[in-house]
Amino acid sequence: MSMSEPLLTQIVNQHIPADATVVTIDKPVQHPAIYASDLTGDGMPEIAAVYQQGGELMLLVLKFYQGHWIKMSLTKGLGYGVTLLTAASVTSTARNNLIVGWQIGAIWSKLAVYDWTESGLTDLAPEDLYYSHAEIIDMPGHHGRDGKVEIALWIHDTGEAYRVEIIRWQNGKWVQATDVYPYYFPKVVQYYEQLAKQHPDYIFYWYYLADAQYKAGLFPAALVSVQKALSFSNPYPSREVLLELEKKIKQAMGTEDHARETTWLFPISVRTTTGTRWGYMDAQGRIRLEPILDDAQDFQQNGLAVVVKDGKTGIINLSGQFVVQPVYDSINSFTEGRAIVIDSQGFKMIDEQGTVLTKRAYPFIADVKDGRALFYLSDSSQPGGEVSRYGYLDTSGNEVIRAQFASANDFQDGKAVVQIKDNEYALINRNGQRLATYPFAYVGPLGDGLLPFQKEASGKYGYIDERGHIRIQPSFTSAFPFSGGHAIVNTAEDYNSIYGFINTQGTFVIKPAYNDIRDLGEQRLGLGQAIDPKQSFIGSVYAIADVSGRRLSDFVYTDVSNYKRGLASATNGTQTFFLDLSGRPATGYPRVEGSGTLEVVAPDLIKAYVDQRVSYVNRAGQVIWRQNTIVPLHPPYRVREEKYKPNPDYLVYYPQLEGLSDQAVQLAVNAKLKTMSQVKPIPADQKLDYTYTGDFDITFYQQQLLQLKLTGYNYPAGAAHGMPTMIYAIINLSSGQMYELKDLFKPNSDYVKVLSKIIGDQIKNDPQYSYVFPDTYEGISPDQPFFVSENALHVYFSPYEIAPYVAGFPTFTIPFAQIKDIINTEGSFWKAFHE
């Protein structure tokens, strides 16, 4: 039963005294204190309303019974108004509780949580449960959401400071919901960060900021804030309280991942006869969610993970339940409680429950930053063809700043740089109002109050302040935004790189001499020295330095990632390990053979993404999980994964068969598989001007037919993108024969002509193939690349052959039933998987 607000108001007015009036709730917008929800658990909504009569408030509940609305309950209210009237599952998932905020002061309300019993409504909330603002949300804890809500109470203290408590009904009583703090308190942190920035001398904001950061799990930041609070001569609320908070923060910094050790899950991969499948393990290496997914990403702080199932993307909780069904082409990670999804219609924004918030699909939406998400719309009305116009969405999916800009940047601290038109940029606030206008050819993102800019399109780069005044004269060939009082700049006059590091006065802290400089965070830099100065595009080898320019290590690292809690992952091309802040390998942590990255994900668990494989080791280097290298088939057959890495730039995983009855045939098959996989002589000590990676999957296995997909990716140094390759090895396990396309068809059948016509008709009539270049398709070749599935033949083309690069491998599916007249059902190919 769905009822509009006017209908609800009409029903309530028919059941209240003539001299009574329905109370109005002022926020977030004015609306009558009426709410419909199932309070009894019978599946039908009741109507709750608060009215005023003779200076008293009355809470009325109506029930629909035998075709009429009757009075089910009438309860005397408190105070002089209502600030909240809603219903949610507080005590049980089977029915809702009625929640009322009785206004007893200008910024104070008494919370009432009513439970329906045989004797009427019973208020479960304590008599002294007062608050200033409340949010009622089913928040994810260690095991995700449980279907019952938690209540966040903001209780006023002083100024604009509030004490925040999160409570839930559990085992017949109210308890603090500490397990959801990591979900909710980042919002509280943002609130106090803004206040502390605006009023750095208000001591109480620093205490509440530190407390919120501690509860959000942001322990290093919390330590900074609490020490700032302690620096005041009269600390708030007291030095004793702050010292106790500091002690808790320091303790937590040593045990912050303890809860994750037993409750968090980590993605794992397993090679199977149906391809590589993904699931999740716990910190001890026990499988908790079976590997049945096409792909699985890390669980995010909100207890949700993006996964792929049957080619579509969705979101699961820590119990493995789909919070967002797998219906999307892709889903970004959550930022500020929102994720961007893509389907056939375009880009959309969803919340953590999977609700689509945008009113339409867009050609593009960026992740939410500082409460705003950049989007663009295509505009065909302008001369010169289609152009893109940029605007911003809020976290409710509304277009708060219409699409009007030629280009735009993400918001940061309530401001963003946008391009109005050629030679005109502006700094805007979150409502789209101009704070400044800049008459320059280019203005970049804001950082530390400075913006990189160009006076003319082909000119040098310098920096202006927010008002547009030049602070650092243009003298650089490229300039990056400031961060932490420093910026990376390039001084090379050609297409090479000569990077340096400047302060806000434009003085070089690190002289321009490097092929690359990376800001690694935590006051550390990666200085890149060209491997071959004559071919700088090939890459760099890195040393670690601090932001004062003091070099801490030699140039020995082929790659290094950002620092996090004093550790950075690095590799020298043959091993991957952690660096400490001294720039040297960190003691007490393992070295993993191969090149990639390491990440501490639990106190004694390290995730290694090394040589394109995910594995987990403990602090001692013992393997907790590693993808299997043997895939059993029907005995005696199996597929063994082998690795070929003669050079840090060349890596191939290739298949080898075992169990074939004729050893000579097995050797010949395996030699051909190595060749097809691009296993070939590669110089060991020479830096290649490209990288190559190869891998394989079992894509079809039925009876005696085994189908292996062999993939490769060649990426020339400095290129915009690499070139992928894909070839299938289709093998009869009994004979060792590798099949070609012609082997599927009867001798002398004109399969090329038949298949060419079918594919031509698909290109002409099926809209999904509209991307095919006009007049490029001229039919297939006799040895056209192909693969099979249980009921169909699949023919494909390489990138650029008949379609643009982004189309990948254009593939055409032809059901066997459509070509049964030319299939050689007596041939060994067909019989290998049809006997």
mmCIF file of C-alpha atoms in Angstrom, residues 142-299:
data_model
loop_
_atom_site.group_PDB
_atom_site.id
_atom_site.type_symbol
_atom_site.label_atom_id
_atom_site.label_comp_id
_atom_site.label_asym_id
_atom_site.label_seq_id
_atom_site.Cartn_x
_atom_site.Cartn_y
_atom_site.Cartn_z
ATOM 1 C CA HIS A 142 32.861 -6.532 11.177
ATOM 2 C CA HIS A 143 30.505 -8.868 9.293
ATOM 3 C CA GLY A 144 28.670 -6.282 7.188
ATOM 4 C CA ARG A 145 25.129 -5.076 7.739
ATOM 5 C CA ASP A 146 22.704 -7.129 9.845
ATOM 6 C CA GLY A 147 19.379 -5.576 8.792
ATOM 7 C CA LYS A 148 18.934 -3.596 12.030
ATOM 8 C CA VAL A 149 19.773 0.078 12.401
ATOM 9 C CA GLU A 150 22.245 1.866 14.586
ATOM 10 C CA ILE A 151 21.480 5.375 15.868
ATOM 11 C CA ALA A 152 24.158 8.068 15.762
ATOM 12 C CA LEU A 153 23.433 10.806 18.315
ATOM 13 C CA TRP A 154 25.162 14.186 18.047
ATOM 14 C CA ILE A 155 25.004 15.711 21.536
ATOM 15 C CA HIS A 156 25.870 19.406 21.786
ATOM 16 C CA ASP A 157 28.812 20.437 23.936
ATOM 17 C CA THR A 158 30.092 23.932 23.156
ATOM 18 C CA GLY A 159 30.335 26.175 20.110
ATOM 19 C CA GLU A 160 29.703 23.881 17.152
ATOM 20 C CA ALA A 161 31.177 20.874 18.944
ATOM 21 C CA TYR A 162 29.127 17.736 19.514
ATOM 22 C CA ARG A 163 29.851 14.494 21.285
ATOM 23 C CA VAL A 164 28.906 11.647 18.952
ATOM 24 C CA GLU A 165 27.584 8.354 20.302
ATOM 25 C CA ILE A 166 26.412 5.375 18.238
ATOM 26 C CA ILE A 167 24.003 3.004 19.940
ATOM 27 C CA ARG A 168 22.053 -0.122 19.022
ATOM 28 C CA TRP A 169 19.507 -2.397 20.676
ATOM 29 C CA GLN A 170 21.203 -5.694 21.450
ATOM 30 C CA ASN A 171 20.102 -8.562 23.691
ATOM 31 C CA GLY A 172 17.304 -6.487 25.208
ATOM 32 C CA LYS A 173 19.333 -3.380 26.044
ATOM 33 C CA TRP A 174 21.077 -0.370 24.523
ATOM 34 C CA VAL A 175 24.827 -0.757 23.889
ATOM 35 C CA GLN A 176 27.550 1.276 22.254
ATOM 36 C CA ALA A 177 28.002 0.072 18.643
ATOM 37 C CA THR A 178 31.796 0.333 18.604
ATOM 38 C CA ASP A 179 32.180 -2.099 15.686
ATOM 39 C CA VAL A 180 30.655 0.422 13.250
ATOM 40 C CA TYR A 181 32.940 3.280 14.267
ATOM 41 C CA PRO A 182 35.236 2.799 11.217
ATOM 42 C CA TYR A 183 32.184 3.215 8.988
ATOM 43 C CA TYR A 184 30.588 6.285 10.581
ATOM 44 C CA PHE A 185 33.346 8.305 12.204
ATOM 45 C CA PRO A 186 35.141 9.319 8.952
ATOM 46 C CA LYS A 187 32.122 11.612 8.476
ATOM 47 C CA VAL A 188 32.677 13.055 11.957
ATOM 48 C CA VAL A 189 36.363 13.515 11.130
ATOM 49 C CA GLN A 190 35.477 15.585 8.059
ATOM 50 C CA TYR A 191 33.185 17.754 10.177
ATOM 51 C CA TYR A 192 35.873 18.541 12.772
ATOM 52 C CA GLU A 193 38.646 18.916 10.186
ATOM 53 C CA GLN A 194 36.711 21.810 8.677
ATOM 54 C CA LEU A 195 36.101 23.410 12.093
ATOM 55 C CA ALA A 196 39.709 23.002 13.213
ATOM 56 C CA LYS A 197 40.879 24.537 9.957
ATOM 57 C CA GLN A 198 38.507 27.506 10.297
ATOM 58 C CA HIS A 199 39.187 27.996 14.028
ATOM 59 C CA PRO A 200 42.680 26.618 14.780
ATOM 60 C CA ASP A 201 42.735 28.322 18.190
ATOM 61 C CA TYR A 202 39.482 26.751 19.465
ATOM 62 C CA ILE A 203 40.932 24.063 21.690
ATOM 63 C CA PHE A 204 37.774 21.934 21.992
ATOM 64 C CA TYR A 205 37.674 21.226 18.237
ATOM 65 C CA TRP A 206 41.129 19.587 18.420
ATOM 66 C CA TYR A 207 39.954 17.233 21.154
ATOM 67 C CA TYR A 208 36.863 16.158 19.227
ATOM 68 C CA LEU A 209 38.885 15.821 16.018
ATOM 69 C CA ALA A 210 41.399 13.547 17.747
ATOM 70 C CA ASP A 211 38.610 11.493 19.302
ATOM 71 C CA ALA A 212 36.847 11.104 15.925
ATOM 72 C CA GLN A 213 40.088 10.152 14.150
ATOM 73 C CA TYR A 214 40.794 7.563 16.823
ATOM 74 C CA LYS A 215 37.341 6.028 16.458
ATOM 75 C CA ALA A 216 37.646 6.110 12.647
ATOM 76 C CA GLY A 217 40.880 4.125 12.853
ATOM 77 C CA LEU A 218 43.011 7.028 11.587
ATOM 78 C CA PHE A 219 45.557 6.591 14.354
ATOM 79 C CA PRO A 220 48.578 8.552 13.018
ATOM 80 C CA ALA A 221 46.336 11.550 12.295
ATOM 81 C CA ALA A 222 44.679 11.177 15.704
ATOM 82 C CA LEU A 223 48.063 11.254 17.398
ATOM 83 C CA VAL A 224 48.929 14.538 15.667
ATOM 84 C CA SER A 225 45.583 16.060 16.696
ATOM 85 C CA VAL A 226 45.704 14.983 20.331
ATOM 86 C CA GLN A 227 49.243 16.324 20.650
ATOM 87 C CA LYS A 228 48.022 19.602 19.155
ATOM 88 C CA ALA A 229 45.257 19.655 21.789
ATOM 89 C CA LEU A 230 47.846 19.033 24.513
ATOM 90 C CA SER A 231 49.930 21.962 23.297
ATOM 91 C CA PHE A 232 47.391 24.533 24.554
ATOM 92 C CA SER A 233 47.997 26.099 27.968
ATOM 93 C CA ASN A 234 44.509 25.121 29.166
ATOM 94 C CA PRO A 235 43.787 21.788 27.402
ATOM 95 C CA TYR A 236 40.170 20.769 26.807
ATOM 96 C CA PRO A 237 38.453 18.906 28.381
ATOM 97 C CA SER A 238 41.459 18.289 30.649
ATOM 98 C CA ARG A 239 45.070 17.245 30.369
ATOM 99 C CA GLU A 240 44.211 13.922 32.039
ATOM 100 C CA VAL A 241 41.538 13.084 29.468
ATOM 101 C CA LEU A 242 43.823 14.013 26.579
ATOM 102 C CA LEU A 243 46.728 11.986 27.958
ATOM 103 C CA GLU A 244 44.438 8.969 28.330
ATOM 104 C CA LEU A 245 43.288 9.419 24.700
ATOM 105 C CA GLU A 246 46.910 9.709 23.561
ATOM 106 C CA LYS A 247 47.711 6.468 25.374
ATOM 107 C CA LYS A 248 44.810 4.676 23.666
ATOM 108 C CA ILE A 249 45.917 5.955 20.238
ATOM 109 C CA LYS A 250 49.480 4.748 20.740
ATOM 110 C CA GLN A 251 48.249 1.355 21.903
ATOM 111 C CA ALA A 252 45.964 1.134 18.878
ATOM 112 C CA MET A 253 48.809 1.966 16.497
ATOM 113 C CA GLY A 254 50.409 -1.276 17.582
ATOM 114 C CA THR A 255 47.269 -3.422 17.422
ATOM 115 C CA GLU A 256 45.023 -1.609 14.926
ATOM 116 C CA ASP A 257 44.621 -4.626 12.669
ATOM 117 C CA HIS A 258 43.825 -7.069 15.467
ATOM 118 C CA ALA A 259 40.106 -7.110 14.703
ATOM 119 C CA ARG A 260 40.799 -7.640 11.006
ATOM 120 C CA GLU A 261 42.933 -10.655 11.805
ATOM 121 C CA THR A 262 39.864 -12.661 12.742
ATOM 122 C CA THR A 263 37.030 -10.959 10.846
ATOM 123 C CA TRP A 264 38.410 -9.506 7.622
ATOM 124 C CA LEU A 265 38.607 -11.372 4.331
ATOM 125 C CA PHE A 266 41.219 -11.228 1.591
ATOM 126 C CA PRO A 267 40.878 -12.100 -2.128
ATOM 127 C CA ILE A 268 42.461 -15.295 -3.440
ATOM 128 C CA SER A 269 42.672 -16.873 -6.899
ATOM 129 C CA VAL A 270 42.448 -20.539 -7.888
ATOM 130 C CA ARG A 271 43.148 -21.939 -11.340
ATOM 131 C CA THR A 272 40.388 -24.382 -12.343
ATOM 132 C CA THR A 273 39.105 -26.227 -15.408
ATOM 133 C CA THR A 274 36.734 -23.323 -16.012
ATOM 134 C CA GLY A 275 39.359 -20.597 -15.807
ATOM 135 C CA THR A 276 40.844 -18.682 -12.885
ATOM 136 C CA ARG A 277 38.264 -18.255 -10.137
ATOM 137 C CA TRP A 278 38.320 -15.902 -7.162
ATOM 138 C CA GLY A 279 37.136 -16.189 -3.576
ATOM 139 C CA TYR A 280 38.207 -14.973 -0.132
ATOM 140 C CA MET A 281 40.259 -16.308 2.768
ATOM 141 C CA ASP A 282 40.685 -15.164 6.361
ATOM 142 C CA ALA A 283 43.978 -14.044 7.911
ATOM 143 C CA GLN A 284 44.903 -17.652 8.730
ATOM 144 C CA GLY A 285 44.552 -18.747 5.093
ATOM 145 C CA ARG A 286 41.242 -20.573 5.532
ATOM 146 C CA ILE A 287 38.821 -20.227 2.610
ATOM 147 C CA ARG A 288 35.736 -18.334 3.817
ATOM 148 C CA LEU A 289 34.041 -17.550 0.493
ATOM 149 C CA GLU A 290 34.449 -20.258 -2.133
ATOM 150 C CA PRO A 291 36.345 -19.309 -5.309
ATOM 151 C CA ILE A 292 33.445 -19.082 -7.773
ATOM 152 C CA LEU A 293 33.872 -15.476 -8.942
ATOM 153 C CA ASP A 294 35.429 -14.165 -12.158
ATOM 154 C CA ASP A 295 37.263 -11.505 -10.152
ATOM 155 C CA ALA A 296 37.397 -10.217 -6.578
ATOM 156 C CA GLN A 297 38.784 -6.962 -5.233
ATOM 157 C CA ASP A 298 39.875 -6.053 -1.707
ATOM 158 C CA PHE A 299 37.243 -5.373 0.925
#
